[in-house]
mmCIF file of C-alpha atoms in Angstrom:
data_model
loop_
_atom_site.group_PDB
_atom_site.id
_atom_site.type_symbol
_atom_site.label_atom_id
_atom_site.label_comp_id
_atom_site.label_asym_id
_atom_site.label_seq_id
_atom_site.Cartn_x
_atom_site.Cartn_y
_atom_site.Cartn_z
ATOM 1 C CA MET A 1 -2.899 -13.846 16.125
ATOM 2 C CA GLN A 2 -4.207 -10.455 15.045
ATOM 3 C CA PRO A 3 -4.779 -9.745 11.339
ATOM 4 C CA MET A 4 -1.883 -8.204 9.453
ATOM 5 C CA SER A 5 -3.945 -5.088 8.793
ATOM 6 C CA ARG A 6 -3.975 -4.410 12.543
ATOM 7 C CA SER A 7 -0.379 -5.361 13.277
ATOM 8 C CA GLU A 8 0.844 -3.142 10.429
ATOM 9 C CA ARG A 9 -1.339 -0.294 11.658
ATOM 10 C CA SER A 10 0.327 -0.454 15.063
ATOM 11 C CA ALA A 11 3.813 -0.844 13.585
ATOM 12 C CA LEU A 12 3.280 2.076 11.211
ATOM 13 C CA CYS A 13 2.237 4.293 14.114
ATOM 14 C CA ASN A 14 5.333 3.300 16.077
ATOM 15 C CA SER A 15 7.600 3.978 13.097
ATOM 16 C CA ALA A 16 5.917 7.330 12.436
ATOM 17 C CA LEU A 17 6.539 8.496 15.996
ATOM 18 C CA GLU A 18 10.122 7.251 15.864
ATOM 19 C CA ALA A 19 10.821 8.990 12.540
ATOM 20 C CA GLY A 20 9.155 12.267 13.520
ATOM 21 C CA GLN A 21 6.576 14.367 11.748
ATOM 22 C CA ASP A 22 9.001 16.107 9.382
ATOM 23 C CA ALA A 23 10.797 12.978 8.165
ATOM 24 C CA PRO A 24 10.418 12.166 4.455
ATOM 25 C CA THR A 25 8.440 9.242 3.049
ATOM 26 C CA LEU A 26 8.399 7.427 -0.277
ATOM 27 C CA CYS A 27 5.215 9.323 -1.170
ATOM 28 C CA GLU A 28 6.631 12.172 -3.225
ATOM 29 C CA GLY A 29 6.292 15.495 -1.439
ATOM 30 C CA TRP A 30 4.807 13.973 1.711
ATOM 31 C CA SER A 31 6.328 14.123 5.165
ATOM 32 C CA VAL A 32 5.417 11.543 7.785
ATOM 33 C CA LYS A 33 2.786 13.937 9.129
ATOM 34 C CA ASP A 34 1.280 14.322 5.649
ATOM 35 C CA LEU A 35 1.003 10.543 5.425
ATOM 36 C CA VAL A 36 -0.648 10.297 8.839
ATOM 37 C CA VAL A 37 -3.114 13.027 7.860
ATOM 38 C CA HIS A 38 -3.965 11.044 4.713
ATOM 39 C CA LEU A 39 -4.783 7.989 6.821
ATOM 40 C CA VAL A 40 -6.992 9.999 9.175
ATOM 41 C CA VAL A 41 -8.876 11.532 6.242
ATOM 42 C CA ARG A 42 -9.298 8.139 4.598
ATOM 43 C CA GLU A 43 -10.840 6.483 7.663
ATOM 44 C CA ARG A 44 -12.596 9.258 9.538
ATOM 45 C CA HIS A 45 -13.711 11.933 7.074
ATOM 46 C CA PRO A 46 -15.966 10.418 4.390
ATOM 47 C CA LEU A 47 -16.550 13.698 2.569
ATOM 48 C CA GLY A 48 -12.868 14.557 2.521
ATOM 49 C CA ALA A 49 -11.973 11.022 1.450
ATOM 50 C CA THR A 50 -14.082 11.233 -1.711
ATOM 51 C CA GLY A 51 -11.306 13.189 -3.399
ATOM 52 C CA ILE A 52 -8.891 10.299 -2.862
ATOM 53 C CA VAL A 53 -10.876 8.119 -5.270
ATOM 54 C CA ALA A 54 -12.528 10.864 -7.356
ATOM 55 C CA PRO A 55 -9.902 13.404 -8.515
ATOM 56 C CA PRO A 56 -12.486 16.068 -9.523
ATOM 57 C CA LEU A 57 -13.371 16.262 -5.818
ATOM 58 C CA SER A 58 -9.764 16.514 -4.642
ATOM 59 C CA PHE A 59 -10.465 19.997 -3.291
ATOM 60 C CA LEU A 60 -12.490 18.333 -0.523
ATOM 61 C CA THR A 61 -9.511 16.189 0.427
ATOM 62 C CA THR A 62 -7.196 19.191 0.341
ATOM 63 C CA ARG A 63 -9.494 21.245 2.556
ATOM 64 C CA THR A 64 -9.897 18.472 5.130
ATOM 65 C CA SER A 65 -6.177 17.672 5.096
ATOM 66 C CA ARG A 66 -5.189 21.291 5.693
ATOM 67 C CA ALA A 67 -7.463 21.495 8.715
ATOM 68 C CA LEU A 68 -6.083 18.269 10.179
ATOM 69 C CA ALA A 69 -2.480 19.295 9.501
ATOM 70 C CA ARG A 70 -2.870 22.068 12.078
ATOM 71 C CA GLN A 71 -3.480 19.466 14.790
ATOM 72 C CA ASP A 72 -0.896 17.840 17.042
ATOM 73 C CA PHE A 73 1.116 15.124 15.307
ATOM 74 C CA THR A 74 1.083 12.648 18.188
ATOM 75 C CA ALA A 75 -2.682 13.009 18.574
ATOM 76 C CA LEU A 76 -3.143 12.294 14.864
ATOM 77 C CA VAL A 77 -0.967 9.182 15.104
ATOM 78 C CA GLU A 78 -2.984 7.903 18.047
ATOM 79 C CA ARG A 79 -6.175 8.497 16.066
ATOM 80 C CA VAL A 80 -4.806 6.212 13.367
ATOM 81 C CA ARG A 81 -3.733 3.668 15.975
ATOM 82 C CA SER A 82 -7.227 3.530 17.483
ATOM 83 C CA GLY A 83 -8.637 2.223 14.204
ATOM 84 C CA PRO A 84 -11.712 3.158 12.198
ATOM 85 C CA PRO A 85 -14.716 4.627 14.039
ATOM 86 C CA VAL A 86 -17.617 2.301 14.825
ATOM 87 C CA TRP A 87 -19.829 3.877 12.140
ATOM 88 C CA SER A 88 -17.322 3.152 9.384
ATOM 89 C CA PRO A 89 -17.691 0.062 7.158
ATOM 90 C CA MET A 90 -13.968 -0.434 7.823
ATOM 91 C CA ALA A 91 -14.858 -1.256 11.429
ATOM 92 C CA LEU A 92 -16.185 -4.588 10.138
ATOM 93 C CA PRO A 93 -13.282 -7.071 10.337
ATOM 94 C CA PRO A 94 -13.638 -8.528 6.799
ATOM 95 C CA VAL A 95 -13.829 -5.047 5.270
ATOM 96 C CA GLU A 96 -10.972 -3.801 7.423
ATOM 97 C CA ARG A 97 -8.724 -6.661 6.324
ATOM 98 C CA ALA A 98 -9.591 -6.209 2.656
ATOM 99 C CA ALA A 99 -9.140 -2.437 2.710
ATOM 100 C CA ASN A 100 -6.140 -2.103 4.990
ATOM 101 C CA THR A 101 -3.724 -5.025 4.654
ATOM 102 C CA LEU A 102 -1.886 -3.567 1.664
ATOM 103 C CA GLU A 103 -2.621 0.032 2.639
ATOM 104 C CA PHE A 104 -0.914 -0.140 6.005
ATOM 105 C CA PHE A 105 1.920 -2.423 4.936
ATOM 106 C CA VAL A 106 2.916 -0.191 2.022
ATOM 107 C CA HIS A 107 2.529 3.042 3.983
ATOM 108 C CA HIS A 108 4.564 1.556 6.830
ATOM 109 C CA GLU A 109 7.273 0.797 4.297
ATOM 110 C CA ASP A 110 6.889 4.333 2.901
ATOM 111 C CA VAL A 111 8.145 5.521 6.279
ATOM 112 C CA ARG A 112 10.782 2.818 6.779
ATOM 113 C CA ARG A 113 12.276 2.807 3.290
ATOM 114 C CA ALA A 114 12.666 6.561 3.071
ATOM 115 C CA ALA A 115 15.665 6.088 5.371
ATOM 116 C CA PRO A 116 18.932 5.495 3.445
ATOM 117 C CA SER A 117 19.799 2.438 5.538
ATOM 118 C CA TRP A 118 16.515 0.573 5.076
ATOM 119 C CA GLU A 119 16.451 -3.208 4.815
ATOM 120 C CA PRO A 120 13.525 -5.494 3.944
ATOM 121 C CA ARG A 121 11.814 -6.980 6.965
ATOM 122 C CA GLU A 122 11.606 -10.717 7.551
ATOM 123 C CA LEU A 123 7.905 -11.505 7.293
ATOM 124 C CA THR A 124 6.302 -14.810 8.192
ATOM 125 C CA THR A 125 4.720 -17.030 5.552
ATOM 126 C CA THR A 126 1.350 -16.110 7.052
ATOM 127 C CA GLU A 127 2.060 -12.395 6.609
ATOM 128 C CA GLN A 128 3.343 -12.890 3.073
ATOM 129 C CA GLY A 129 0.211 -14.919 2.363
ATOM 130 C CA ALA A 130 -2.015 -12.086 3.568
ATOM 131 C CA LEU A 131 -0.249 -9.687 1.208
ATOM 132 C CA TRP A 132 -0.465 -12.210 -1.639
ATOM 133 C CA ARG A 133 -4.227 -12.552 -1.247
ATOM 134 C CA SER A 134 -4.598 -8.775 -1.235
ATOM 135 C CA LEU A 135 -2.403 -8.452 -4.332
ATOM 136 C CA ALA A 136 -4.535 -10.990 -6.194
ATOM 137 C CA VAL A 137 -7.419 -8.507 -5.945
ATOM 138 C CA ALA A 138 -5.911 -5.021 -5.651
ATOM 139 C CA GLY A 139 -3.119 -5.836 -8.089
ATOM 140 C CA ARG A 140 -5.615 -5.858 -10.948
ATOM 141 C CA GLY A 141 -6.265 -2.182 -10.478
ATOM 142 C CA ALA A 142 -2.591 -1.454 -9.962
ATOM 143 C CA VAL A 143 -1.596 -2.747 -13.414
ATOM 144 C CA ARG A 144 -4.715 -1.753 -15.358
ATOM 145 C CA SER A 145 -3.109 1.287 -16.968
ATOM 146 C CA SER A 146 -0.318 -0.839 -18.458
ATOM 147 C CA GLY A 147 -2.690 -2.543 -20.870
ATOM 148 C CA VAL A 148 -0.592 -5.735 -20.913
ATOM 149 C CA PRO A 149 -1.225 -9.247 -19.563
ATOM 150 C CA VAL A 150 0.398 -9.649 -16.152
ATOM 151 C CA GLN A 151 1.007 -12.707 -14.017
ATOM 152 C CA LEU A 152 2.436 -12.764 -10.501
ATOM 153 C CA ARG A 153 4.598 -15.568 -9.162
ATOM 154 C CA TRP A 154 5.684 -16.197 -5.592
ATOM 155 C CA PRO A 155 8.613 -18.635 -5.743
ATOM 156 C CA GLY A 156 8.489 -19.563 -2.057
ATOM 157 C CA ALA A 157 4.729 -19.930 -1.778
ATOM 158 C CA PRO A 158 2.985 -22.823 -0.061
ATOM 159 C CA GLU A 159 2.174 -25.515 -2.614
ATOM 160 C CA GLY A 160 -0.526 -24.563 -5.087
ATOM 161 C CA THR A 161 -0.655 -20.850 -4.253
ATOM 162 C CA GLY A 162 2.343 -19.413 -6.081
ATOM 163 C CA ALA A 163 0.797 -17.924 -9.220
ATOM 164 C CA THR A 164 -2.055 -15.538 -9.957
ATOM 165 C CA THR A 165 -3.147 -13.647 -13.058
ATOM 166 C CA LEU A 166 -3.857 -9.924 -12.808
ATOM 167 C CA ARG A 167 -4.569 -9.346 -16.511
ATOM 168 C CA SER A 168 -5.211 -12.292 -18.799
ATOM 169 C CA GLY A 169 -3.795 -12.673 -22.280
ATOM 170 C CA ALA A 170 -1.100 -14.338 -24.314
ATOM 171 C CA ASP A 171 2.589 -13.823 -23.518
ATOM 172 C CA PRO A 172 2.116 -12.175 -20.122
ATOM 173 C CA VAL A 173 4.676 -10.134 -18.285
ATOM 174 C CA VAL A 174 5.667 -12.230 -15.268
ATOM 175 C CA VAL A 175 6.473 -10.430 -12.015
ATOM 176 C CA SER A 176 8.189 -12.716 -9.500
ATOM 177 C CA GLY A 177 9.264 -12.195 -5.912
ATOM 178 C CA GLU A 178 8.161 -12.125 -2.315
ATOM 179 C CA PRO A 179 4.650 -10.640 -2.047
ATOM 180 C CA SER A 180 5.950 -7.833 0.181
ATOM 181 C CA GLU A 181 8.431 -6.707 -2.463
ATOM 182 C CA VAL A 182 6.047 -7.226 -5.381
ATOM 183 C CA ALA A 183 3.544 -5.041 -3.518
ATOM 184 C CA MET A 184 6.028 -2.186 -3.382
ATOM 185 C CA LEU A 185 6.674 -2.451 -7.130
ATOM 186 C CA LEU A 186 3.026 -2.676 -8.128
ATOM 187 C CA LEU A 187 2.079 0.251 -5.936
ATOM 188 C CA GLY A 188 4.606 2.442 -7.683
ATOM 189 C CA ARG A 189 7.530 2.387 -5.267
ATOM 190 C CA ASP A 190 11.104 2.090 -6.544
ATOM 191 C CA GLN A 191 12.489 0.810 -3.235
ATOM 192 C CA HIS A 192 12.074 -2.961 -3.553
ATOM 193 C CA ARG A 193 14.423 -5.933 -3.703
ATOM 194 C CA GLY A 194 14.510 -9.359 -5.289
ATOM 195 C CA VAL A 195 11.722 -8.727 -7.816
ATOM 196 C CA THR A 196 12.123 -9.855 -11.420
ATOM 197 C CA VAL A 197 10.019 -8.629 -14.337
ATOM 198 C CA GLU A 198 10.231 -10.878 -17.393
ATOM 199 C CA GLY A 199 8.365 -11.338 -20.644
ATOM 200 C CA PRO A 200 8.042 -9.741 -24.074
ATOM 201 C CA PRO A 201 10.303 -6.648 -24.143
ATOM 202 C CA ASP A 202 7.482 -4.343 -25.220
ATOM 203 C CA GLY A 203 5.231 -5.654 -22.467
ATOM 204 C CA VAL A 204 7.931 -5.227 -19.841
ATOM 205 C CA ARG A 205 8.577 -1.685 -21.068
ATOM 206 C CA ARG A 206 4.885 -0.797 -20.982
ATOM 207 C CA LEU A 207 4.421 -2.215 -17.492
ATOM 208 C CA ARG A 208 7.454 -0.427 -16.091
ATOM 209 C CA GLY A 209 6.474 2.810 -17.803
ATOM 210 C CA SER A 210 2.830 2.769 -16.723
ATOM 211 C CA ASP A 211 1.270 4.610 -13.820
ATOM 212 C CA LEU A 212 1.439 1.750 -11.335
ATOM 213 C CA GLY A 213 -0.554 2.072 -8.155
ATOM 214 C CA LEU A 214 -4.101 2.376 -6.883
#
C-alpha cells in the first residue's frame, strides 16, 4: 500500500482537474490554479519557496508564482503529480512522508470542501493513523501562537494511541475528533465536522481566536 502522502497527491491532482483552474478553494483568495502553483513552488523552486517559511522573502515566492501562473494548468497539475525532483530532499521517502502527509491531505480538502455540497470522506484507520502521527509533530507549530496547553484526543483510535499533547501545562484545552477533521481545524480551516474543543473558557477562546496553521 502506498503512503498516504502519495495517494493524497494523486487524489488532489484528480480533484483539481475535475474542479477546474478557476474553482475556489478554502485558501482565502486562491483559485485551484493558485493552489497548484503553490505546490509546484514548494517542491521545485527552492529560492521561491524560501518566502513560504520566511515572510521577509515573500517577494521571491510572489515572483516565482507569477511566472508559473502563466503556464498551462494541466501541465502544472501533472508536475505536482510526478512528485518532487530527484535532487530534492523530499524525494527521500521518510522526508516525503513527514513533509507531505498533512500538506496534501489538507490541500486536497481545500479543493473538495470549497464546494457547497462537500461531505467528509471515509478514511481507513491506517490513513487516520498517518494523519494522527503527523499532527503529533506538526500540530505543535499549529497551536504555538495560542499560548495555551493543548491536548488532542482521537476517540476511535487503536488502543494506546488516542491522546497526544501539543503544548504541556495544567488545565489543557482538549481537542477531540477524527484526525482528519482535527487537522482541518488546527490548520485554520472552518470546514470541519465532529470536532469538540473543551477546557477552561479562556483557553478555548484563546485557541479559537489564535492564528492556527503552519
